[in-house]
PDB file of C-alpha atoms and ligand atoms in Angstrom:
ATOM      1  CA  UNK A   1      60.064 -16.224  23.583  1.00 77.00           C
ATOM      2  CA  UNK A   2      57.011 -14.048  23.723  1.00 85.00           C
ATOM      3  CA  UNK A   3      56.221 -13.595  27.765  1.00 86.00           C
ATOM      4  CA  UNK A   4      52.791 -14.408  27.604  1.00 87.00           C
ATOM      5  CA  UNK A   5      52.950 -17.255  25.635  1.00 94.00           C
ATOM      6  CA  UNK A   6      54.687 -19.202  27.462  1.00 97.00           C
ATOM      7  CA  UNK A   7      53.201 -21.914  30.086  1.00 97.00           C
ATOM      8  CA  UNK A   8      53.301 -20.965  33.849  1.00 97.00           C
ATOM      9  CA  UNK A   9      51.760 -23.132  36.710  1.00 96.00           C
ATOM     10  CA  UNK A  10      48.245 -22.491  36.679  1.00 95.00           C
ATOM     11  CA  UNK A  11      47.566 -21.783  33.041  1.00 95.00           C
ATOM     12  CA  UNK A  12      45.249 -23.692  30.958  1.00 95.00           C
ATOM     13  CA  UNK A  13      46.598 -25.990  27.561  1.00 97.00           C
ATOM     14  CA  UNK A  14      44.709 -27.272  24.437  1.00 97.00           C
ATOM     15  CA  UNK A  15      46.655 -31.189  24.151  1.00 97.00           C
ATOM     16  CA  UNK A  16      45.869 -32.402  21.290  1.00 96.00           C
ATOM     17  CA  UNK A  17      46.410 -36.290  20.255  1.00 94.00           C
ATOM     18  CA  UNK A  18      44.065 -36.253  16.750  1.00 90.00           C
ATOM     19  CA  UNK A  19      41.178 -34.679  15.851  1.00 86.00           C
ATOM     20  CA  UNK A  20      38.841 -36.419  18.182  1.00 87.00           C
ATOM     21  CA  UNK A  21      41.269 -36.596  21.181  1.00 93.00           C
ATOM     22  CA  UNK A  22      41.763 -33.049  22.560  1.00 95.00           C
ATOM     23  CA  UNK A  23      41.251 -31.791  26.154  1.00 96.00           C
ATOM     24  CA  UNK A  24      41.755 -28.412  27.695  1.00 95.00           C
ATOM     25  CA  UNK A  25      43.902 -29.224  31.065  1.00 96.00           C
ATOM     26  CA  UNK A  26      45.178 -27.074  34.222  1.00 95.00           C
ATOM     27  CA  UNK A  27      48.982 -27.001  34.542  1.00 96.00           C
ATOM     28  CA  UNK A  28      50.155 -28.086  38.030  1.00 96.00           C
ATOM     29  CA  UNK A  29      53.890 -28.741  38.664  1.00 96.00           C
ATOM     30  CA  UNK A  30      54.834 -32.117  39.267  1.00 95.00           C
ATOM     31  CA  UNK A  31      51.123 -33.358  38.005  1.00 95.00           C
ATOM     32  CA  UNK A  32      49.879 -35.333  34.826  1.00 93.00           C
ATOM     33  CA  UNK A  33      47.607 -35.846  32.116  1.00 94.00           C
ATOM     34  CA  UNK A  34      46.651 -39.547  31.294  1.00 93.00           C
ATOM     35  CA  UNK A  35      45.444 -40.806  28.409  1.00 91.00           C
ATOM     36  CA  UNK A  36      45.567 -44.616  26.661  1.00 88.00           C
ATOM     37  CA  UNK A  37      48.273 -43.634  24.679  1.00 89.00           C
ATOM     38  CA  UNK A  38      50.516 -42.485  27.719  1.00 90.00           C
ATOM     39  CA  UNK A  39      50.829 -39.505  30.079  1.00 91.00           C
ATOM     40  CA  UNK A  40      52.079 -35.983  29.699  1.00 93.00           C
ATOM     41  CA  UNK A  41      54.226 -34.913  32.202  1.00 94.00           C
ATOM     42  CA  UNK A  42      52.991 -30.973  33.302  1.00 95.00           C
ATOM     43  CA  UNK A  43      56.788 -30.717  34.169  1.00 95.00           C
ATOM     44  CA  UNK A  44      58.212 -30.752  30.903  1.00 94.00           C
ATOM     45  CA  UNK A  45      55.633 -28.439  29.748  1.00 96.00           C
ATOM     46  CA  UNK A  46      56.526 -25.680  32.608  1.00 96.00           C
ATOM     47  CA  UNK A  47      58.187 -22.993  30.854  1.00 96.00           C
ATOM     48  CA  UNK A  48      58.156 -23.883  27.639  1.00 96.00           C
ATOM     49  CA  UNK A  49      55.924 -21.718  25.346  1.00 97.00           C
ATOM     50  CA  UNK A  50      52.524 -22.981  23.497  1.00 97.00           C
ATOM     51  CA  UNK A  51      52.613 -24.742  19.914  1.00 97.00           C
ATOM     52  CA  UNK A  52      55.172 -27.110  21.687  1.00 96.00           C
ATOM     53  CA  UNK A  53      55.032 -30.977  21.075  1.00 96.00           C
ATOM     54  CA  UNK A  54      55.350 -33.908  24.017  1.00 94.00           C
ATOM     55  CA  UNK A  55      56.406 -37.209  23.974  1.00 91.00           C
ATOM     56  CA  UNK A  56      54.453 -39.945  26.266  1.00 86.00           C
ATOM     57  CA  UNK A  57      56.729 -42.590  27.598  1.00 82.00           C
ATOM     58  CA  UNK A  58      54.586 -44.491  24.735  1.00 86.00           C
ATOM     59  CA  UNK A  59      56.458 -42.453  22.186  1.00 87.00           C
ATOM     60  CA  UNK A  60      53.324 -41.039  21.174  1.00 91.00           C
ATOM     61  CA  UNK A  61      53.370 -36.946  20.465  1.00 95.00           C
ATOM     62  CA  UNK A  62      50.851 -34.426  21.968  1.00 96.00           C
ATOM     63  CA  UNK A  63      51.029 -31.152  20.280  1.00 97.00           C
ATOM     64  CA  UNK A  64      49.906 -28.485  23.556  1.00 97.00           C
ATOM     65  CA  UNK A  65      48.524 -25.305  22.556  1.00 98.00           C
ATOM     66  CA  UNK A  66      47.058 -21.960  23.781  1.00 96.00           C
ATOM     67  CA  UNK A  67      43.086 -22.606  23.917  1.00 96.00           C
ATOM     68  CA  UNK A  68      40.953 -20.130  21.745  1.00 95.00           C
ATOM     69  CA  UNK A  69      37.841 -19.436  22.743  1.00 93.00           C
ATOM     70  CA  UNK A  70      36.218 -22.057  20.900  1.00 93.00           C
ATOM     71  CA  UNK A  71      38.045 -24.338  22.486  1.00 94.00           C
ATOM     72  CA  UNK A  72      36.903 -23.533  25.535  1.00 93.00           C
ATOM     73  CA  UNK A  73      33.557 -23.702  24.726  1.00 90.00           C
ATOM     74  CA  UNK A  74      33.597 -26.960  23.010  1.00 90.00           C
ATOM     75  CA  UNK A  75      35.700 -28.900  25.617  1.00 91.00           C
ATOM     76  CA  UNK A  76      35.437 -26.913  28.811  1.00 86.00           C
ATOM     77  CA  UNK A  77      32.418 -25.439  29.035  1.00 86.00           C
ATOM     78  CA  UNK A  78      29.969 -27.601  31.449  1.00 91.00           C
ATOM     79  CA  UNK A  79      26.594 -27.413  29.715  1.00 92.00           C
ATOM     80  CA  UNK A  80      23.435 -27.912  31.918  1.00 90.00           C
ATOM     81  CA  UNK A  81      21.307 -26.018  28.476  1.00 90.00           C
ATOM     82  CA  UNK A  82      21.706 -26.355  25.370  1.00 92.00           C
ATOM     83  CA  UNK A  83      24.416 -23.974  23.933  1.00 93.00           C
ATOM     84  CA  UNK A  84      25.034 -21.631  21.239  1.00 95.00           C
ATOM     85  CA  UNK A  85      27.760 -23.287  19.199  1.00 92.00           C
ATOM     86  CA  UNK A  86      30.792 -21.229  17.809  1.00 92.00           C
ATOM     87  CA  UNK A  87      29.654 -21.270  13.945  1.00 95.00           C
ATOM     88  CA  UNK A  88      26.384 -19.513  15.362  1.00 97.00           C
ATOM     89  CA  UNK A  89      28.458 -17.208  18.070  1.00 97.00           C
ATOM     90  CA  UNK A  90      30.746 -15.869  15.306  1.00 97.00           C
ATOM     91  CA  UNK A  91      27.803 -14.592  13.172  1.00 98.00           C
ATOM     92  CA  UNK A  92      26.004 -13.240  16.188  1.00 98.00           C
ATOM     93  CA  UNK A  93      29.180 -11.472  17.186  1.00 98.00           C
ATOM     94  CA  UNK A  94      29.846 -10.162  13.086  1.00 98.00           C
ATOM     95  CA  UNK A  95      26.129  -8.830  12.638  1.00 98.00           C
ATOM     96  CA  UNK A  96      25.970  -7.151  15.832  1.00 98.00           C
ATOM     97  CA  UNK A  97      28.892  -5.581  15.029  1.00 98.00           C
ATOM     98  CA  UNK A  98      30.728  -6.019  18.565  1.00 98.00           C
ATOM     99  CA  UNK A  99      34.005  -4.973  19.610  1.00 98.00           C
ATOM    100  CA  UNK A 100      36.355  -3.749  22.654  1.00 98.00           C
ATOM    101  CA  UNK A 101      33.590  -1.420  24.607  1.00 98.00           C
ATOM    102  CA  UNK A 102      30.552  -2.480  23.059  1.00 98.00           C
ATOM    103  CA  UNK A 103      27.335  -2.681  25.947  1.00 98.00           C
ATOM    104  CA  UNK A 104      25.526  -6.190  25.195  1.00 98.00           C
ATOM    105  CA  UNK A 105      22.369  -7.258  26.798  1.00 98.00           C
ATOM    106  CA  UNK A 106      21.835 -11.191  27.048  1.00 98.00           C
ATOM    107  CA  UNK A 107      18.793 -13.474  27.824  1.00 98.00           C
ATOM    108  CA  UNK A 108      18.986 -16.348  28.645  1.00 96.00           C
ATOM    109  CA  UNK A 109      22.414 -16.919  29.939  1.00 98.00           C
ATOM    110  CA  UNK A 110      22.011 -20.510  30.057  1.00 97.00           C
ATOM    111  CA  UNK A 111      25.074 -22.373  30.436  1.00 96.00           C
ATOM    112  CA  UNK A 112      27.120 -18.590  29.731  1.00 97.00           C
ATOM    113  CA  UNK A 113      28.798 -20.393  26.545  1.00 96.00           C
ATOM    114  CA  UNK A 114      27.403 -17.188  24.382  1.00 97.00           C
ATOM    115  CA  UNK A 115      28.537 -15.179  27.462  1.00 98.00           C
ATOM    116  CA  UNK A 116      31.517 -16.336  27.566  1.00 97.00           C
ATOM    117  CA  UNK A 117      31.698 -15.446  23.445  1.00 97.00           C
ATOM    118  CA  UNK A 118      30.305 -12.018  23.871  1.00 98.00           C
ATOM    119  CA  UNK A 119      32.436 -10.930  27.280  1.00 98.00           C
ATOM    120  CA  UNK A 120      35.716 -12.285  25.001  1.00 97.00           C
ATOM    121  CA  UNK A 121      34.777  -9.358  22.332  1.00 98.00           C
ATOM    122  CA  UNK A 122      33.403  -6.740  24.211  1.00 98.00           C
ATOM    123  CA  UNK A 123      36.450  -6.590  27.000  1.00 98.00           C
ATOM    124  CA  UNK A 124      38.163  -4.850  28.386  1.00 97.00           C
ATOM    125  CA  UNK A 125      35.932  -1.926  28.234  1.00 98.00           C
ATOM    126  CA  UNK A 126      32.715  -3.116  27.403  1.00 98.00           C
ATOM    127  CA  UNK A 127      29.923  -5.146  29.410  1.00 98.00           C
ATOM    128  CA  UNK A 128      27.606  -7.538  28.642  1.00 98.00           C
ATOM    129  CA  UNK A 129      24.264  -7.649  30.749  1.00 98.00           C
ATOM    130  CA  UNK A 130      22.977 -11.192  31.071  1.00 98.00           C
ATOM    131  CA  UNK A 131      19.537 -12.388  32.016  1.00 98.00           C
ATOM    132  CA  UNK A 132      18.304 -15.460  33.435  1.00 98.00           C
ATOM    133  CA  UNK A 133      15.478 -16.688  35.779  1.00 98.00           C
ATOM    134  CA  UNK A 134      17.189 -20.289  36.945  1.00 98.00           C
ATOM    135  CA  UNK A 135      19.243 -19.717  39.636  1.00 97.00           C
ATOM    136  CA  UNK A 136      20.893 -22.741  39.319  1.00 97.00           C
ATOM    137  CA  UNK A 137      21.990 -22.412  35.751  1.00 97.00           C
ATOM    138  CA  UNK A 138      23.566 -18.762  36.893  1.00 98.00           C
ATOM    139  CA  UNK A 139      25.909 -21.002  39.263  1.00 97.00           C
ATOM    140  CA  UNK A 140      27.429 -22.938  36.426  1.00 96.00           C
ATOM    141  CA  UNK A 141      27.302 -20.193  34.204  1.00 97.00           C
ATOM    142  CA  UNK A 142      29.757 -18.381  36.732  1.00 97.00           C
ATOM    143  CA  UNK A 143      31.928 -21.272  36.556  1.00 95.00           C
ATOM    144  CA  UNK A 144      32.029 -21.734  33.222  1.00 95.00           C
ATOM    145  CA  UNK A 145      32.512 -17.959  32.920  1.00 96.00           C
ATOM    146  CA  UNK A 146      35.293 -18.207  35.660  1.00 94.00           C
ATOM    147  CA  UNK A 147      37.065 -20.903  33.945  1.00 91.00           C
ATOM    148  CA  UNK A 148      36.548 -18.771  30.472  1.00 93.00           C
ATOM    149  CA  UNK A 149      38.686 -16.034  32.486  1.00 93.00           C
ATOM    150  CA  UNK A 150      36.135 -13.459  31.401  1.00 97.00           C
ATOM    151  CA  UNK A 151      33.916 -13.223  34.639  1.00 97.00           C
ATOM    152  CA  UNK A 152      35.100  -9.570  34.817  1.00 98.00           C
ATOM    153  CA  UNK A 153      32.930  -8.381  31.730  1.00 98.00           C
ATOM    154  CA  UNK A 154      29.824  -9.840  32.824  1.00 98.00           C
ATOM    155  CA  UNK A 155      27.132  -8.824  34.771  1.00 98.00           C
ATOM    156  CA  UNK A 156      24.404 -11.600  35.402  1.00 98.00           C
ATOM    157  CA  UNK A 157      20.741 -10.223  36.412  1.00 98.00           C
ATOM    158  CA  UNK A 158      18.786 -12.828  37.620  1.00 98.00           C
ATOM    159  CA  UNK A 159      15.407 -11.579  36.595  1.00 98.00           C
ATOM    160  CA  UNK A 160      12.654 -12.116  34.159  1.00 98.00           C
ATOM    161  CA  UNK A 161      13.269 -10.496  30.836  1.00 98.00           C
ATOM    162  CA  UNK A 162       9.769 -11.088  29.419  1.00 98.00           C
ATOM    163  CA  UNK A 163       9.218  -8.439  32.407  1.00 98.00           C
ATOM    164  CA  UNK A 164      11.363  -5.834  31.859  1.00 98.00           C
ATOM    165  CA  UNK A 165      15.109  -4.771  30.817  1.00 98.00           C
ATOM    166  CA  UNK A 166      17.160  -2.383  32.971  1.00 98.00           C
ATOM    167  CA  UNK A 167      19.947  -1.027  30.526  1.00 98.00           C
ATOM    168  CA  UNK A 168      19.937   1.874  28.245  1.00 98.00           C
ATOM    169  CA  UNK A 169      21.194   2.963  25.049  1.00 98.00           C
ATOM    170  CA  UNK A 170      22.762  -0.668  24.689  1.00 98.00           C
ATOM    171  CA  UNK A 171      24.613  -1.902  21.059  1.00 98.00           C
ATOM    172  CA  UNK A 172      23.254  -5.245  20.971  1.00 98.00           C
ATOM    173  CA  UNK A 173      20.395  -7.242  22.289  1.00 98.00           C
ATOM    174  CA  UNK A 174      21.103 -10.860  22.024  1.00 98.00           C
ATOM    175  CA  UNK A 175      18.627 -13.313  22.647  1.00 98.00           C
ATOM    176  CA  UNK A 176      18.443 -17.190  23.238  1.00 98.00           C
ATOM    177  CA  UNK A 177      15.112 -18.160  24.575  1.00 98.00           C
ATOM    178  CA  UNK A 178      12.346 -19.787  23.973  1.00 98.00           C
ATOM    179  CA  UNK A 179      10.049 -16.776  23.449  1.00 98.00           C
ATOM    180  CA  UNK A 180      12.105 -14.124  22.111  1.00 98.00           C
ATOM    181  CA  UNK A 181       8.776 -12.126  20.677  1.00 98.00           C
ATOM    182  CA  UNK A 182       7.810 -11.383  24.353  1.00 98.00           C
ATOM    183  CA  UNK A 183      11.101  -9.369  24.650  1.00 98.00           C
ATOM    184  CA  UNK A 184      11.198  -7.252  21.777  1.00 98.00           C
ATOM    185  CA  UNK A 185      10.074  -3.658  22.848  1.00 97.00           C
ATOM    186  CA  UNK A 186      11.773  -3.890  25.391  1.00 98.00           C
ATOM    187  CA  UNK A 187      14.659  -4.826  23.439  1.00 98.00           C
ATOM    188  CA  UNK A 188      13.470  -1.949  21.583  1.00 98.00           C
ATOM    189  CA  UNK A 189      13.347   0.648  24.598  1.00 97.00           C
ATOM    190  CA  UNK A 190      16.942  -0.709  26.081  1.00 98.00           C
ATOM    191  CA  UNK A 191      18.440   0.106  22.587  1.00 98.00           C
ATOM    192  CA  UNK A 192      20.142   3.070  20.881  1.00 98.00           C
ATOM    193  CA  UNK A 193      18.981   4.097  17.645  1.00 97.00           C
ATOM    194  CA  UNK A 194      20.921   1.832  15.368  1.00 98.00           C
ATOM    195  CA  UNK A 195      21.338  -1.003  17.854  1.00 98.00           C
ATOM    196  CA  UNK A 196      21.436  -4.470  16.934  1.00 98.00           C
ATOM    197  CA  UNK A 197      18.899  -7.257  18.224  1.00 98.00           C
ATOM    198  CA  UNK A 198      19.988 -11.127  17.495  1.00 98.00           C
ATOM    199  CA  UNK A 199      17.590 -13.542  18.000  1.00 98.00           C
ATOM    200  CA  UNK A 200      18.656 -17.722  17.873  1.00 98.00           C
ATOM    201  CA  UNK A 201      16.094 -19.963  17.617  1.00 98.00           C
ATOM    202  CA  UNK A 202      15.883 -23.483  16.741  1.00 98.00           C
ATOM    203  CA  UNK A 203      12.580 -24.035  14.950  1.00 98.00           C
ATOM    204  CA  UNK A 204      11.045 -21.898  12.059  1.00 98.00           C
ATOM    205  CA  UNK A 205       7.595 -21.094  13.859  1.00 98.00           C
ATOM    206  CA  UNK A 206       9.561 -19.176  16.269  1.00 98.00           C
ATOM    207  CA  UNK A 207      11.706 -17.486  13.635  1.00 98.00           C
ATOM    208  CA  UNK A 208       8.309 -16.466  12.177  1.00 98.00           C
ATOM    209  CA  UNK A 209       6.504 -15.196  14.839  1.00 98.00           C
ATOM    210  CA  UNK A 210      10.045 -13.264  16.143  1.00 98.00           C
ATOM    211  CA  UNK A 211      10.080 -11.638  12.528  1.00 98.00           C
ATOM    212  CA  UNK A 212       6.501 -10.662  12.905  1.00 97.00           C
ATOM    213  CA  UNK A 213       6.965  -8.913  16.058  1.00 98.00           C
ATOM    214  CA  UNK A 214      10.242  -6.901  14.810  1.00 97.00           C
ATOM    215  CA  UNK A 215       8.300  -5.827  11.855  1.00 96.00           C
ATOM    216  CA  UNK A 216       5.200  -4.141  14.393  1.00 95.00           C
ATOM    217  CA  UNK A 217       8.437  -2.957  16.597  1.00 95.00           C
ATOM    218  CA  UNK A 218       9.719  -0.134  14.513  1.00 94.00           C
ATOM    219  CA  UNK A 219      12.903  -2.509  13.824  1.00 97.00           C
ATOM    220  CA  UNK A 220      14.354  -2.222  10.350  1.00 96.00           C
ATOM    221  CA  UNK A 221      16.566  -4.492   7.798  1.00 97.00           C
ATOM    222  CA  UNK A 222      15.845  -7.902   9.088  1.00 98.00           C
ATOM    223  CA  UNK A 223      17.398 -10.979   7.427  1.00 98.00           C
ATOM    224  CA  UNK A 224      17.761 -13.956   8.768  1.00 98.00           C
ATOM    225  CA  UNK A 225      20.034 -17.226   8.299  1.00 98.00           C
ATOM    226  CA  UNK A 226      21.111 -20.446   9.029  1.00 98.00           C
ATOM    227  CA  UNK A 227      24.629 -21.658   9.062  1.00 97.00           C
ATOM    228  CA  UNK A 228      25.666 -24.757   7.952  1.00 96.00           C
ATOM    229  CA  UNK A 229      29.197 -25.943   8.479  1.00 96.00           C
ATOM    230  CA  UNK A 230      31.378 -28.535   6.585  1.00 96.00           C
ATOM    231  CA  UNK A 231      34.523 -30.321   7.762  1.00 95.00           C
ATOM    232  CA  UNK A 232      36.469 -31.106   4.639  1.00 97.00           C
ATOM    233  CA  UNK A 233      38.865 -34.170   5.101  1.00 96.00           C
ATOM    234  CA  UNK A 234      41.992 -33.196   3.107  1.00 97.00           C
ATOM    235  CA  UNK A 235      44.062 -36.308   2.005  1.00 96.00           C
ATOM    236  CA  UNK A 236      46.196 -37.038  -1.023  1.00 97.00           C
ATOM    237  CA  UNK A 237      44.123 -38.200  -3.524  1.00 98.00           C
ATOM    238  CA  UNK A 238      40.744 -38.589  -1.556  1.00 97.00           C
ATOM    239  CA  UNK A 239      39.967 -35.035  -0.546  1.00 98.00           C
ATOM    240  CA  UNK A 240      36.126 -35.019  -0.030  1.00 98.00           C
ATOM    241  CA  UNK A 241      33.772 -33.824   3.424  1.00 97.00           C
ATOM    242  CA  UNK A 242      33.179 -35.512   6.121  1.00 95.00           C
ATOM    243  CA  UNK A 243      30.235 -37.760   6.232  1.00 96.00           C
ATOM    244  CA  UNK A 244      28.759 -36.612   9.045  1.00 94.00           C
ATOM    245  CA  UNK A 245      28.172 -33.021  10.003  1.00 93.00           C
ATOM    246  CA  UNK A 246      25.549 -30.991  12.590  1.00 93.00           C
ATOM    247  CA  UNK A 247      22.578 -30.905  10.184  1.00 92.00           C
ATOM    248  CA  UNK A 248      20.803 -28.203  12.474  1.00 96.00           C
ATOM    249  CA  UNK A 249      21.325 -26.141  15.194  1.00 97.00           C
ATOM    250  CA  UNK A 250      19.135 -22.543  15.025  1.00 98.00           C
ATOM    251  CA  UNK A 251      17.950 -20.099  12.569  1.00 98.00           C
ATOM    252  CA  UNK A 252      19.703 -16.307  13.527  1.00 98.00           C
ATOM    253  CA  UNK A 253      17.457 -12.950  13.310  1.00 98.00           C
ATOM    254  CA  UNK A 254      19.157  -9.681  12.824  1.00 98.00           C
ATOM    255  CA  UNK A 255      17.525  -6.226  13.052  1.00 98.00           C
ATOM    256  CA  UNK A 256      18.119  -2.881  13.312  1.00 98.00           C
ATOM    257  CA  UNK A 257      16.178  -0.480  15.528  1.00 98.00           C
ATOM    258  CA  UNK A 258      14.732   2.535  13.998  1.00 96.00           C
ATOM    259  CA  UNK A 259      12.587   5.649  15.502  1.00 90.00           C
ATOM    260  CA  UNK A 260       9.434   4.968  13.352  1.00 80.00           C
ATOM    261  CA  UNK A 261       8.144   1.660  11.234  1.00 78.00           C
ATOM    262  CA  UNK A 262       8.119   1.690   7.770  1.00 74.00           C
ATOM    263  CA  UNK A 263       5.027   2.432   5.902  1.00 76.00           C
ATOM    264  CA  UNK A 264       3.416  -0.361   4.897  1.00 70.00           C
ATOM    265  CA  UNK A 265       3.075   0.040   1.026  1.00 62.00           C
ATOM    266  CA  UNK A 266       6.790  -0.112   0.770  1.00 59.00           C
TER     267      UNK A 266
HETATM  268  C1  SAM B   1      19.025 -22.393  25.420  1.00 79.14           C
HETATM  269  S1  SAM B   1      19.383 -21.708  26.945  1.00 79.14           S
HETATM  270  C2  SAM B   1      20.621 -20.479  26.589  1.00 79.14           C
HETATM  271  C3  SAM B   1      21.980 -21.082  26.314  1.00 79.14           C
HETATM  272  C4  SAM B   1      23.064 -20.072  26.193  1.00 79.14           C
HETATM  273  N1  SAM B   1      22.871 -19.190  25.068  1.00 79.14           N
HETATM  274  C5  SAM B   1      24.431 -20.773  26.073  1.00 79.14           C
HETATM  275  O1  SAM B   1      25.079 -20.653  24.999  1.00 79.14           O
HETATM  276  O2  SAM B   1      24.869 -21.395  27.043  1.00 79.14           O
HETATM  277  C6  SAM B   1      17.975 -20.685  27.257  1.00 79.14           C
HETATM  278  C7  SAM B   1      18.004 -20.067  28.627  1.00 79.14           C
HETATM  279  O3  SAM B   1      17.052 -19.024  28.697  1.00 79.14           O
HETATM  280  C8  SAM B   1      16.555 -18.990  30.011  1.00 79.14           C
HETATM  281  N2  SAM B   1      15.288 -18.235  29.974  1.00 79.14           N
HETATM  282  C9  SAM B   1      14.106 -18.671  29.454  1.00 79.14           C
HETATM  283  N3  SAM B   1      13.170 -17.700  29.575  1.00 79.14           N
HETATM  284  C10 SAM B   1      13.785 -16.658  30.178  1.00 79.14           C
HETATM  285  C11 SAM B   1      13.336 -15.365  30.594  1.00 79.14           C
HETATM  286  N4  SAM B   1      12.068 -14.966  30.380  1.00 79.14           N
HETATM  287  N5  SAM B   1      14.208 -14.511  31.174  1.00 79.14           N
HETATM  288  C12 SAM B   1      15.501 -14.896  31.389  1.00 79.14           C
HETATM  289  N6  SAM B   1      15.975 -16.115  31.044  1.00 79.14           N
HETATM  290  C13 SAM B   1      15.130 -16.982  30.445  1.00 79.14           C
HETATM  291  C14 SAM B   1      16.409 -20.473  30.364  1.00 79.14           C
HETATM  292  O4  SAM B   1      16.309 -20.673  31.753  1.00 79.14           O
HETATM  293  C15 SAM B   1      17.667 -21.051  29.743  1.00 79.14           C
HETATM  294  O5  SAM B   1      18.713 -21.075  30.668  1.00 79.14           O
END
């Protein structure tokens, strides 16, 4: 058995009943999970290593498992904003190109679901620099980022960034915000040469005016997209998508900061 895959007091578990029934639970000796088809017993999960399956006194089998990420953000995080969903995360974290001791800059942190994203990639020598002006969405965002067990990698500035940015020759700039236009040179000025700015935004007027704004700002190669994602129901002889999916969630911006703008007969 692998060390750190097995479950010790304390740890966290994915139990899973079907798709729809799944929770992310803290393992206490001698506690319990309860759900309408029966209780798992923490005790008979002590010790034993993740991916293995329960019986309730019900007879009915929970599969427990190691939580990803995405779990946690799904099921765990507690959302007071509106959050950045995984699909979205995983393309912000591919175009950016981050990695183990890549320096992020955030705004806003929200409910630190992103954060939580970002910190996972970046540790354990990068950082990621997180702006936001509530203070009491920076108190569940260190909770969330506590439970996340990433707190470590994060840095949360409670500050303005329409005002100003305080990091230097950063990798990314990631932005989800309601005005992202107002905080592009200084995305700009924060960033090395190279240096990736994301942008998330959920209507198209604010995609437009953002793309505007990187085009005056001496940023180059800017594409954005929109990612839709499917659930495909796979059964013998009636294989086919789900009905219902998330129609919409935000359009991404990605650009890449040059040292002069293009000229405009291009
Ligand atoms: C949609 S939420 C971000 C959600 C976050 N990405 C997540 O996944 O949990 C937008 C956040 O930006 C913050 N915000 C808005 N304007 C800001 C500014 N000028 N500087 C810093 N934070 C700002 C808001 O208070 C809000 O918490």
């Amino acid at each position: 058995m692998l060390e750190d895959n097995i479950i010790r007091e304390g740890d966290y578990a994915l139990i899973v009943l079907d798709d729809k029934r799944r929770w992310i639970v803290r393992i206490e000796a001698g506690g319990e999970f309860h759900t309408h088809k029966g209780a798992v017993k923490f005790d008979d999960l002590l010790g034993r290593e993740y991916g293995t399956i329960v019986e309730s006194a019900e007879h009915k089998e929970f599969l427990v498992f190691k939580p990803t990420m995405s779990d946690t953000v799904l099921l765990k995080v507690r959302r007071q904003t509106q959050i950045v969903y995984p699909k979205d995360s995983a393309l912000i974290v591919m175009h950016c190109g981050l990695g183990s001791g890549s320096r992020v800059v955030e705004a806003g942190t929200g409910s630190g679901s992103l954060t939580a994203i970002l910190a996972n990639h970046v540790k354990p020598t990068g950082r990621v620099y997180s702006y936001e002006v509530r203070e009491d969405f920076i108190n569940t965002a260190k909770k969330n980022l506590e439970h996340a067990g990433v707190s470590n990698w994060v840095e949360i500035r409670n500050s303005d960034v329409t005002k100003g940015i305080e990091e230097k020759d950063v990798d990314a700039v990631v932005l989800d915000l309601a005005t992202p236009w107002l905080v592009i040179q200084f995305a700009w000025e924060a960033l090395k040469g190279s240096g990736i700015i994301s942008s998330y935004s959920p209507t198209i007027e604010q995609t437009q005016k953002t793309v505007r704004v990187l085009e005056d700002t001496s940023f180059g190669d800017i594409q954005t997209y929109e990612c839709l994602v499917r659930k495909i129901l796979v059964r013998e002889g009636k294989t086919r998508p789900e009905t219902f999916m998330v129609g919409h969630t935000g359009y991404l911006t990605f650009a890449r900061k040059c040292f002069r703008q293009l000229k405009k007969c291009q």
